[in-house]
PDB file of C-alpha atoms in Angstrom:
ATOM      1  CA  MET A   1      69.455  69.404  12.092  1.00 33.00           C
ATOM      2  CA  ASN A   2      71.549  72.611  10.344  1.00 32.00           C
ATOM      3  CA  GLU A   3      69.847  73.165   7.916  1.00 39.00           C
ATOM      4  CA  GLU A   4      65.546  72.615  10.234  1.00 36.00           C
ATOM      5  CA  ILE A   5      67.298  75.328  12.312  1.00 32.00           C
ATOM      6  CA  ALA A   6      68.288  77.560   9.258  1.00 33.00           C
ATOM      7  CA  THR A   7      64.903  76.674   7.296  1.00 36.00           C
ATOM      8  CA  GLY A   8      63.080  76.970  10.417  1.00 39.00           C
ATOM      9  CA  SER A   9      61.085  73.785   9.781  1.00 43.00           C
ATOM     10  CA  ASN A  10      60.164  72.008  12.516  1.00 44.00           C
ATOM     11  CA  ASP A  11      59.519  68.715  10.730  1.00 47.00           C
ATOM     12  CA  LEU A  12      56.752  69.064   8.174  1.00 46.00           C
ATOM     13  CA  ASP A  13      58.294  66.877   5.981  1.00 55.00           C
ATOM     14  CA  ASN A  14      57.420  63.757   7.862  1.00 78.00           C
ATOM     15  CA  ASP A  15      53.805  65.786   8.317  1.00 91.00           C
ATOM     16  CA  TYR A  16      51.198  63.268   9.911  1.00 95.00           C
ATOM     17  CA  TYR A  17      48.430  64.717   8.333  1.00 96.00           C
ATOM     18  CA  ALA A  18      49.884  64.446   5.098  1.00 94.00           C
ATOM     19  CA  ILE A  19      51.446  60.702   5.306  1.00 93.00           C
ATOM     20  CA  LEU A  20      47.762  60.225   5.692  1.00 94.00           C
ATOM     21  CA  GLY A  21      46.254  62.034   2.873  1.00 93.00           C
ATOM     22  CA  CYS A  22      43.668  64.166   5.399  1.00 94.00           C
ATOM     23  CA  ASP A  23      44.040  67.279   7.160  1.00 93.00           C
ATOM     24  CA  GLU A  24      43.448  69.325  10.365  1.00 94.00           C
ATOM     25  CA  THR A  25      39.252  69.132   9.857  1.00 95.00           C
ATOM     26  CA  SER A  26      39.435  65.252   9.442  1.00 96.00           C
ATOM     27  CA  SER A  27      37.325  63.181  11.858  1.00 96.00           C
ATOM     28  CA  THR A  28      39.140  60.446  13.696  1.00 96.00           C
ATOM     29  CA  GLU A  29      36.511  57.823  11.852  1.00 97.00           C
ATOM     30  CA  GLN A  30      38.390  59.640   8.642  1.00 97.00           C
ATOM     31  CA  ILE A  31      42.001  59.214   9.895  1.00 97.00           C
ATOM     32  CA  ILE A  32      41.147  55.724  10.740  1.00 96.00           C
ATOM     33  CA  ALA A  33      39.833  54.872   7.017  1.00 96.00           C
ATOM     34  CA  GLU A  34      42.543  56.519   5.433  1.00 95.00           C
ATOM     35  CA  TYR A  35      44.835  55.028   7.610  1.00 95.00           C
ATOM     36  CA  ARG A  36      43.506  51.377   6.904  1.00 94.00           C
ATOM     37  CA  VAL A  37      43.771  51.881   3.286  1.00 92.00           C
ATOM     38  CA  ARG A  38      47.453  53.213   3.396  1.00 91.00           C
ATOM     39  CA  ALA A  39      47.851  50.174   5.303  1.00 90.00           C
ATOM     40  CA  LEU A  40      46.394  47.097   3.474  1.00 87.00           C
ATOM     41  CA  ARG A  41      49.538  48.713   0.996  1.00 84.00           C
ATOM     42  CA  LEU A  42      52.289  49.084   2.844  1.00 79.00           C
ATOM     43  CA  HIS A  43      52.033  45.993   5.750  1.00 74.00           C
ATOM     44  CA  PRO A  44      54.685  44.131   6.445  1.00 70.00           C
ATOM     45  CA  ASP A  45      52.623  40.808   4.592  1.00 65.00           C
ATOM     46  CA  LYS A  46      51.718  42.478   1.494  1.00 63.00           C
ATOM     47  CA  THR A  47      55.553  43.945   1.373  1.00 57.00           C
ATOM     48  CA  GLY A  48      57.111  40.862   1.343  1.00 57.00           C
ATOM     49  CA  ASN A  49      59.182  42.040   4.435  1.00 56.00           C
ATOM     50  CA  THR A  50      58.951  38.620   6.697  1.00 55.00           C
ATOM     51  CA  ARG A  51      61.360  36.493   4.195  1.00 56.00           C
ATOM     52  CA  LYS A  52      65.046  36.304   5.873  1.00 58.00           C
ATOM     53  CA  TRP A  53      66.515  35.597   2.851  1.00 56.00           C
ATOM     54  CA  TYR A  54      66.726  38.000   0.281  1.00 59.00           C
ATOM     55  CA  HIS A  55      67.030  38.062  -3.498  1.00 65.00           C
ATOM     56  CA  SER A  56      69.381  41.450  -4.079  1.00 69.00           C
ATOM     57  CA  TRP A  57      70.346  44.617  -2.681  1.00 69.00           C
ATOM     58  CA  GLU A  58      67.057  46.228  -4.170  1.00 72.00           C
ATOM     59  CA  GLN A  59      64.794  44.081  -3.047  1.00 68.00           C
ATOM     60  CA  MET A  60      66.254  44.443   0.469  1.00 67.00           C
ATOM     61  CA  ASN A  61      66.252  48.185   0.619  1.00 70.00           C
ATOM     62  CA  MET A  62      62.918  48.796  -1.265  1.00 70.00           C
ATOM     63  CA  ILE A  63      61.560  46.370   2.017  1.00 71.00           C
ATOM     64  CA  ILE A  64      63.573  49.032   4.109  1.00 74.00           C
ATOM     65  CA  VAL A  65      61.841  52.236   2.933  1.00 76.00           C
ATOM     66  CA  ALA A  66      58.648  50.217   3.005  1.00 77.00           C
ATOM     67  CA  ASP A  67      58.933  49.173   6.321  1.00 81.00           C
ATOM     68  CA  ALA A  68      60.049  53.256   7.523  1.00 84.00           C
ATOM     69  CA  HIS A  69      56.751  54.259   5.924  1.00 85.00           C
ATOM     70  CA  PHE A  70      54.837  51.623   7.556  1.00 87.00           C
ATOM     71  CA  ALA A  71      56.310  53.112  10.508  1.00 89.00           C
ATOM     72  CA  ALA A  72      55.545  56.602   9.562  1.00 92.00           C
ATOM     73  CA  LEU A  73      51.570  55.390   8.601  1.00 93.00           C
ATOM     74  CA  SER A  74      51.117  54.021  12.164  1.00 93.00           C
ATOM     75  CA  GLN A  75      52.623  56.334  14.314  1.00 94.00           C
ATOM     76  CA  ALA A  76      50.703  58.906  12.242  1.00 96.00           C
ATOM     77  CA  LYS A  77      47.239  57.272  12.836  1.00 96.00           C
ATOM     78  CA  GLU A  78      48.265  56.611  16.883  1.00 96.00           C
ATOM     79  CA  VAL A  79      48.921  60.695  17.380  1.00 96.00           C
ATOM     80  CA  LEU A  80      46.417  60.981  15.097  1.00 97.00           C
ATOM     81  CA  SER A  81      43.609  59.089  16.722  1.00 96.00           C
ATOM     82  CA  ASP A  82      44.180  60.007  20.088  1.00 96.00           C
ATOM     83  CA  PRO A  83      42.142  63.345  20.722  1.00 95.00           C
ATOM     84  CA  GLU A  84      44.497  64.722  23.614  1.00 92.00           C
ATOM     85  CA  LYS A  85      48.043  63.831  20.745  1.00 93.00           C
ATOM     86  CA  ARG A  86      46.125  65.218  18.250  1.00 95.00           C
ATOM     87  CA  LYS A  87      45.606  68.308  20.162  1.00 92.00           C
ATOM     88  CA  ALA A  88      49.235  68.534  21.159  1.00 90.00           C
ATOM     89  CA  TYR A  89      50.316  67.671  17.762  1.00 92.00           C
ATOM     90  CA  ASN A  90      48.138  70.702  16.263  1.00 92.00           C
ATOM     91  CA  ALA A  91      50.335  72.776  18.571  1.00 87.00           C
ATOM     92  CA  TRP A  92      53.501  71.857  17.991  1.00 88.00           C
ATOM     93  CA  ARG A  93      52.685  71.947  14.103  1.00 88.00           C
ATOM     94  CA  ARG A  94      51.568  76.090  14.814  1.00 85.00           C
ATOM     95  CA  CYS A  95      54.573  76.474  17.228  1.00 80.00           C
ATOM     96  CA  PRO A  96      57.876  78.044  15.738  1.00 77.00           C
ATOM     97  CA  THR A  97      60.315  74.800  17.204  1.00 73.00           C
ATOM     98  CA  PHE A  98      63.448  72.788  15.606  1.00 78.00           C
ATOM     99  CA  MET A  99      62.570  69.695  16.885  1.00 81.00           C
ATOM    100  CA  SER A 100      60.290  66.826  16.184  1.00 85.00           C
ATOM    101  CA  PHE A 101      57.034  66.285  17.920  1.00 86.00           C
ATOM    102  CA  GLU A 102      58.516  63.366  19.361  1.00 84.00           C
ATOM    103  CA  GLU A 103      61.149  65.088  21.167  1.00 84.00           C
ATOM    104  CA  TRP A 104      58.937  68.508  21.444  1.00 78.00           C
ATOM    105  CA  LEU A 105      56.901  65.786  23.278  1.00 82.00           C
ATOM    106  CA  LEU A 106      58.949  64.992  25.506  1.00 80.00           C
ATOM    107  CA  ARG A 107      60.257  67.993  27.012  1.00 77.00           C
ATOM    108  CA  LYS A 108      56.988  69.452  26.644  1.00 70.00           C
ATOM    109  CA  ASP A 109      57.019  69.159  30.677  1.00 70.00           C
ATOM    110  CA  PHE A 110      59.864  70.730  31.027  1.00 68.00           C
ATOM    111  CA  ILE A 111      59.521  73.763  29.474  1.00 60.00           C
ATOM    112  CA  GLY A 112      55.946  73.803  29.202  1.00 63.00           C
ATOM    113  CA  MET A 113      55.845  77.566  30.360  1.00 66.00           C
ATOM    114  CA  VAL A 114      58.655  78.608  28.261  1.00 68.00           C
ATOM    115  CA  ASN A 115      57.088  77.014  25.233  1.00 64.00           C
ATOM    116  CA  ASP A 116      53.449  77.666  25.713  1.00 68.00           C
ATOM    117  CA  LEU A 117      53.965  81.971  26.057  1.00 70.00           C
ATOM    118  CA  LEU A 118      56.243  81.675  22.672  1.00 72.00           C
ATOM    119  CA  CYS A 119      53.573  79.602  21.049  1.00 72.00           C
ATOM    120  CA  SER A 120      50.279  81.364  21.676  1.00 71.00           C
ATOM    121  CA  PHE A 121      52.872  84.508  21.092  1.00 68.00           C
ATOM    122  CA  PHE A 122      53.659  83.683  17.651  1.00 66.00           C
ATOM    123  CA  VAL A 123      49.638  81.716  17.013  1.00 58.00           C
ATOM    124  CA  TYR A 124      47.896  84.111  18.435  1.00 54.00           C
ATOM    125  CA  ALA A 125      50.068  87.071  17.564  1.00 48.00           C
TER     126      ALA A 125
END
């Protein structure tokens, strides 16, 4: 978190558009198509994480990483294929905030007026 504050990052390393190989101009259909292509490679049934026993630590670590990638992919599709969530996500990307999108969404209702004021100042200035 300290590094995020120092760099002014708002978690763009986990950019949902980058995860899906899309950009803000992509249609919902394009987003879903990109999700399907990537989900076929990362789905737990394809990576073998349905096993209860692993042959090595490396195998277990590879499966854990694949699971994390699949979870991020699924979260990206869920947000970007929903027009309201996508609108909120795009607003978050443009704001100088130091919290994850999920945390920002939870707090948005409580700090909405202040956040909207700051966002409009930085986005439209």
